Coordinates of C-alpha atoms and ligand atoms in Angstrom, one line a residue:
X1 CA -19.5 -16.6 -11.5
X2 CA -15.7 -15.6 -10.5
X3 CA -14.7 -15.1 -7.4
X4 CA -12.4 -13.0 -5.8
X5 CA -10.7 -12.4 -2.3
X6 CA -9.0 -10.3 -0.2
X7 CA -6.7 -12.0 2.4
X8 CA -5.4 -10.4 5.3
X9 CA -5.2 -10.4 9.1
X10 CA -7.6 -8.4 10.5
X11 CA -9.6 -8.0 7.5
X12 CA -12.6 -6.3 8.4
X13 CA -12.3 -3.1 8.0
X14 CA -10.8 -3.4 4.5
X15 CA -12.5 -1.6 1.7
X16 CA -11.4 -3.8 -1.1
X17 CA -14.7 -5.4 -1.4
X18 CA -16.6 -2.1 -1.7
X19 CA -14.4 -1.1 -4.8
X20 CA -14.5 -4.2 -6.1
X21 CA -17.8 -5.0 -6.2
X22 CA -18.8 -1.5 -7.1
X23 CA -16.6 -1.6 -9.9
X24 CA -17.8 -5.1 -10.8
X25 CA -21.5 -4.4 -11.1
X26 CA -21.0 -1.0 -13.1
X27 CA -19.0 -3.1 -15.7
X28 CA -21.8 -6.0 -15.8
X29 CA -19.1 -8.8 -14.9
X30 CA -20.7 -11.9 -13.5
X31 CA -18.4 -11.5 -10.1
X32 CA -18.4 -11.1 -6.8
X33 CA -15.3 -10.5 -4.3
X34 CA -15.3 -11.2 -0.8
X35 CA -12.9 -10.9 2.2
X36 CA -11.7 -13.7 4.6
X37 CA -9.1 -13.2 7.5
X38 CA -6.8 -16.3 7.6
X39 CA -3.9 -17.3 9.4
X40 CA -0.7 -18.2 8.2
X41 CA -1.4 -21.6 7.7
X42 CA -4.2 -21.3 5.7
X43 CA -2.3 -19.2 3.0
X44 CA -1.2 -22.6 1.5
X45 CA -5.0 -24.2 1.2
X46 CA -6.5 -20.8 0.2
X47 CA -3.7 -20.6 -3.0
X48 CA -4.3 -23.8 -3.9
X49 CA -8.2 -22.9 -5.3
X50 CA -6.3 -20.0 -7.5
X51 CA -4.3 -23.0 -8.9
X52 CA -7.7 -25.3 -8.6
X53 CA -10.1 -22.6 -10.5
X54 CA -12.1 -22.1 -7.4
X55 CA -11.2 -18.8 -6.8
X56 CA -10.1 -16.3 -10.0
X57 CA -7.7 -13.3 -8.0
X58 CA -6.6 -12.9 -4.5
X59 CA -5.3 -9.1 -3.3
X60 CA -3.4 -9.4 -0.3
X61 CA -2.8 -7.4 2.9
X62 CA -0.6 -7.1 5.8
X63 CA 0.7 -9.5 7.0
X64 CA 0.7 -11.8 4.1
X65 CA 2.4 -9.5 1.7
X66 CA 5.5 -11.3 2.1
X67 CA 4.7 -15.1 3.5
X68 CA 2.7 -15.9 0.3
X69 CA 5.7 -15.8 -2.0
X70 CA 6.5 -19.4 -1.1
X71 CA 3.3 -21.1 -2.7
X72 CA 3.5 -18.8 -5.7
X73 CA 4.7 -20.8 -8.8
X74 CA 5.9 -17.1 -10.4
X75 CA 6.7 -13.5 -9.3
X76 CA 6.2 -10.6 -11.8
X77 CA 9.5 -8.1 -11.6
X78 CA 8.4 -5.9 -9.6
X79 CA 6.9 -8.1 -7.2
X80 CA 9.9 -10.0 -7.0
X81 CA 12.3 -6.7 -6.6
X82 CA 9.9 -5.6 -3.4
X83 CA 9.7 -8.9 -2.2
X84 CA 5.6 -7.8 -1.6
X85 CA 2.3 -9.8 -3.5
X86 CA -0.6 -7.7 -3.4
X87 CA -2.5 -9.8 -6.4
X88 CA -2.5 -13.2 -7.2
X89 CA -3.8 -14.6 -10.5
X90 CA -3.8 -17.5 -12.8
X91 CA -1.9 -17.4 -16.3
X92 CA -0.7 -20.2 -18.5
X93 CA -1.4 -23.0 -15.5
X94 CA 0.9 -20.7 -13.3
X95 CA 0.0 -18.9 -9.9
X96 CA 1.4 -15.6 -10.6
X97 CA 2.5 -13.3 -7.4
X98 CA 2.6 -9.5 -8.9
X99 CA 2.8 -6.4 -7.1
X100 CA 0.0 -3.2 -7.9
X101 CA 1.1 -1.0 -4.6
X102 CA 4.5 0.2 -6.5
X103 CA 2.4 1.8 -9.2
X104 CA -0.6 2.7 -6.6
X105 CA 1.6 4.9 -4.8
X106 CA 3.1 6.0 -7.9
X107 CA 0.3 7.3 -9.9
X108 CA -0.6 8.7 -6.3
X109 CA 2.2 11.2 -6.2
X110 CA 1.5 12.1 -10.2
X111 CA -2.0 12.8 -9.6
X112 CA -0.9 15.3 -7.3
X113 CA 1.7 16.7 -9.6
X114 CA 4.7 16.4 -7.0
X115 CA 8.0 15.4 -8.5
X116 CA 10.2 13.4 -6.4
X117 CA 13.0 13.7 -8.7
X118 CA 16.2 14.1 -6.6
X119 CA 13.9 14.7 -3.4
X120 CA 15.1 13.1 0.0
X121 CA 12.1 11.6 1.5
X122 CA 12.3 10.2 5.4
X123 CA 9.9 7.0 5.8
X124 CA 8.2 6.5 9.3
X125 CA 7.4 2.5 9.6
X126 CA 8.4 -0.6 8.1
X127 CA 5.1 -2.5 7.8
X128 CA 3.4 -4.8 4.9
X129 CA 3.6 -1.6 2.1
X130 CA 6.8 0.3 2.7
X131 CA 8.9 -2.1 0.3
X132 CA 6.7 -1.0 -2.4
X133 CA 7.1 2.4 -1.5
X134 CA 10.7 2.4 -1.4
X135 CA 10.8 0.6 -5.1
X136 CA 8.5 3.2 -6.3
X137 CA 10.5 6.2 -4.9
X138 CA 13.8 4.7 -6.3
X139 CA 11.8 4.7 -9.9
X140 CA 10.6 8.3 -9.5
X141 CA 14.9 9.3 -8.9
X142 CA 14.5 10.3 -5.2
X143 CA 17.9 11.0 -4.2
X144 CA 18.1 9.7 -0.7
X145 CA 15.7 7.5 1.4
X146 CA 16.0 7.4 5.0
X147 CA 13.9 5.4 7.2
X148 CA 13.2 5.1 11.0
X149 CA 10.8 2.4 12.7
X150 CA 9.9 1.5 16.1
X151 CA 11.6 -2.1 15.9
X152 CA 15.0 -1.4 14.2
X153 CA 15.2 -5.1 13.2
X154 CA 12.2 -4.4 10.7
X155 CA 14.0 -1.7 9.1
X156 CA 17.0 -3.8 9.1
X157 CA 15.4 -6.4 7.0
X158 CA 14.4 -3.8 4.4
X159 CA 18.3 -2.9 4.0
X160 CA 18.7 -6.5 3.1
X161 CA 16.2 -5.9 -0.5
X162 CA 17.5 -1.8 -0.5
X163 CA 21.2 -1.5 0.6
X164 CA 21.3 1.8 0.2
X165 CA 18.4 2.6 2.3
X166 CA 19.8 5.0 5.2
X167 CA 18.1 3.7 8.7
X168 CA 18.1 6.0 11.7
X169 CA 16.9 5.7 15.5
X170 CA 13.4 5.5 16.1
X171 CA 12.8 9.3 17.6
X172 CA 15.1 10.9 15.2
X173 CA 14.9 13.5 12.3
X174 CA 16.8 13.8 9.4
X175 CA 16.4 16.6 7.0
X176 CA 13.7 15.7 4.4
X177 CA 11.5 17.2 1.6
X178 CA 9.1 14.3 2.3
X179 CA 8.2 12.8 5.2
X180 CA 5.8 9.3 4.5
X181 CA 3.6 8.1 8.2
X182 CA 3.8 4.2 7.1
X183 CA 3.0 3.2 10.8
X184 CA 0.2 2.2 12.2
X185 CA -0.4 5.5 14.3
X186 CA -3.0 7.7 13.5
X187 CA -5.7 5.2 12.9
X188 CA -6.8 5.6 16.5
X189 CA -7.8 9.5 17.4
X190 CA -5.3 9.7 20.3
X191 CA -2.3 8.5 18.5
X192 CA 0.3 10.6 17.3
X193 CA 3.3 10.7 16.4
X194 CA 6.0 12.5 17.9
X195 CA 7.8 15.4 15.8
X196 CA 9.1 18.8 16.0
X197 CA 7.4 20.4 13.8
X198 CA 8.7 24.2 14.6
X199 CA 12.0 23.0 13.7
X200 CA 11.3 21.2 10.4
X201 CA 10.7 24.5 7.9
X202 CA 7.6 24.6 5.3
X203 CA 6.9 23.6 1.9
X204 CA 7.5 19.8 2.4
X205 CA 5.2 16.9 1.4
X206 CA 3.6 15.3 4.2
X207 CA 2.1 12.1 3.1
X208 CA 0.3 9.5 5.5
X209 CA -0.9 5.7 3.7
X210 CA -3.5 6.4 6.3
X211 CA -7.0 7.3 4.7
X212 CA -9.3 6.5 7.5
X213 CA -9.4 8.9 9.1
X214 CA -9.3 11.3 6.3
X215 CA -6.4 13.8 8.0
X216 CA -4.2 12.5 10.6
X217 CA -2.8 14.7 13.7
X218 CA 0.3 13.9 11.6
X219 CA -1.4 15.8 8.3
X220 CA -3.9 18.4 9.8
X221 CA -0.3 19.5 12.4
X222 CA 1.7 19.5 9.1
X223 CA -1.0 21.6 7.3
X224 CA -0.7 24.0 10.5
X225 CA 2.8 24.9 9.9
X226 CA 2.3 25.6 5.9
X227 CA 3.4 22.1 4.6
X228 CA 1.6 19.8 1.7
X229 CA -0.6 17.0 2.5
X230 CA -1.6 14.0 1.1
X231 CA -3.1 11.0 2.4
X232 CA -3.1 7.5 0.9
X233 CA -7.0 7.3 -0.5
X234 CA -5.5 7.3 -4.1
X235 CA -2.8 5.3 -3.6
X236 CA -5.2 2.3 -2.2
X237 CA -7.8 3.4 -5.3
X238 CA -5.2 3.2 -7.9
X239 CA -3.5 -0.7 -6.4
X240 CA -7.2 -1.7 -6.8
X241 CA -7.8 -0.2 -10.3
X242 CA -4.6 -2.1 -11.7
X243 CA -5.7 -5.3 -9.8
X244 CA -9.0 -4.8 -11.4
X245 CA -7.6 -4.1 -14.5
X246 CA -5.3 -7.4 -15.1
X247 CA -8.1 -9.6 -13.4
X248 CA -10.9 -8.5 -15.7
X249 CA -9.0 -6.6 -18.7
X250 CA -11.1 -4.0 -18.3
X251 CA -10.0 -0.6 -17.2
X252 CA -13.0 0.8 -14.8
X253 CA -13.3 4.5 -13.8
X254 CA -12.2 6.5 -11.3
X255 CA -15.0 9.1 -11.0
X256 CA -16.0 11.0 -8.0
X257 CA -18.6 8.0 -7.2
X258 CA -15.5 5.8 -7.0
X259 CA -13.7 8.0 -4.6
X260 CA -16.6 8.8 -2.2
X261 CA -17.2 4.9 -1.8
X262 CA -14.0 5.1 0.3
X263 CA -15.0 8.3 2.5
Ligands
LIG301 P1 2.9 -5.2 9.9 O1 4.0 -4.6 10.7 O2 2.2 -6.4 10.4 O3 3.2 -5.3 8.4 P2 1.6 -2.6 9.4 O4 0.3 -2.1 10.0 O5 1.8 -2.5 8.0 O6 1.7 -4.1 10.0 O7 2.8 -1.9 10.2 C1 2.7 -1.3 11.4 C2 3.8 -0.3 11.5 O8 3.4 0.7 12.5 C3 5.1 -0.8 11.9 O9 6.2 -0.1 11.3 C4 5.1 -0.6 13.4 O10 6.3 -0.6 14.1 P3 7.0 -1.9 14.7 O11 7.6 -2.6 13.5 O12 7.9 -1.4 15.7 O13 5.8 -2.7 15.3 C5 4.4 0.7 13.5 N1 3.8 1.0 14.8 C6 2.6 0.5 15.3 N2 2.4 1.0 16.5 C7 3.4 1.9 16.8 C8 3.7 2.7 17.9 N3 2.9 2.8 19.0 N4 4.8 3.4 17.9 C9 5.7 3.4 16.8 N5 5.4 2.6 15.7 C10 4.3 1.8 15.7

């Protein structure tokens, strides 16, 4: 039987292994995938049983997105451009590092028909998935990305992979067509996050990664003032289906039974 993992730290409320599995079993693969919360310096150990044969994939999740590249013998393009592994594999004796959120978020935004071509989109956050977010906006030709976190440091550091990445004070807002919540806040009912939203206009994309729950204060105030809304369910859905797809080389569906799993 193979086995797969998700890695991260917390890990228990991921829903990788629902996916997974679900997808596994409708496919008839002799698999199972499991989570496991680890610390930094079990990364190494846990690695080594890719390179071993003990385990067949790893996904990975904050905050390991970045301090697993070391003990990877390979990074696939785009995962080496972000600087962010979200699935490890085997190929040719070599521990591979590649990176499925890029085209997650990607396929996200298609699926909704919005074009980002020569949008400028203002990023809230600079946590475990916003490097792939960036790559994937530069791909789609957004004309200007601006980004504002908490810890300026953090968004420093993502100047270093993006230099023309625009960073502004935490607090401040720039004028946007899309506005991304890649923070934290939200996931809790009584967070929110601070914006003046009479002052902002309509017709802009509000997207927040956060799925759970389904509409943030951030998305159900934007819907209020006649703005589009999208939250990151497909985004997760489609990482998973590609990570699926090179683990297994089978392409499983995304049907309505797929998608409720995840409400
Ligand atoms: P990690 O930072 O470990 O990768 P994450 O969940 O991907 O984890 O990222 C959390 C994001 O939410 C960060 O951008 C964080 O800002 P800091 O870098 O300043 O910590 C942001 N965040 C969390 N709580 C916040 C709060 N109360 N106010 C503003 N930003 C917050």
């Amino acid at each position: 039987m193979k086995k797969y993992l998700v890695i991260g730290n917390p890990i228990k409320h991921s829903l990788s292994p629902k996916l997974h599995n679900h997808w596994i079993k409708k496919n008839n693969i002799d698999a199972v995938y499991d989570k496991k919360q680890l610390n930094e310096n079990d990364i190494e150990d846990t690695i080594l049983k890719v390179r071993n044969g003990e385990i067949d994939g790893i996904n990975v999740t904050v905050p390991f997105k970045k301090s697993v590249i070391p003990y990877l013998d390979q990074l696939t393009p785009l995962a080496n451009e972000a600087q962010s592994v979200n699935t490890i594999y085997k190929e040719k004796n070599k521990v591979v590092g590649h990176n499925t959120d890029v085209s997650g978020f990607e396929l996200g935004l298609k699926r909704i028909n919005y074009n980002v071509k020569n949008k400028k989109v203002f990023i809230l956050g600079a946590g475990g998935v916003v490097s792939s977010i960036i790559l994937a906006l530069k791909k789609m030709g957004a004309s200007k990305i601006i980004l504002s976190n908490r810890t300026k440091e953090k968004a420093e550091d993502l100047k270093k992979i993006y230099s023309d990445l625009e960073i502004i004070d935490w607090g401040e807002t720039p004028d946007f067509n899309v506005i991304i919540n890649a923070t934290s806040l939200g996931l809790k009912n009584d967070d929110e996050i601070k914006l003046d939203y009479t002052n902002m206009g309509s017709n802009k994309l509000f997207y927040d990664v956060i799925y759970n729950p389904r509409q943030t204060k951030f998305l159900s105030k934007a819907k209020q003032f006649g703005n589009q809304i999208e939250n990151g369910k497909m985004m997760f859905v489609y990482q998973a289906h590609q990570a699926f797809t090179i683990w297994h080389k089978i392409m499983p569906e995304i049907d309505d039974e797929t998608i409720k799993l995840l409400d």
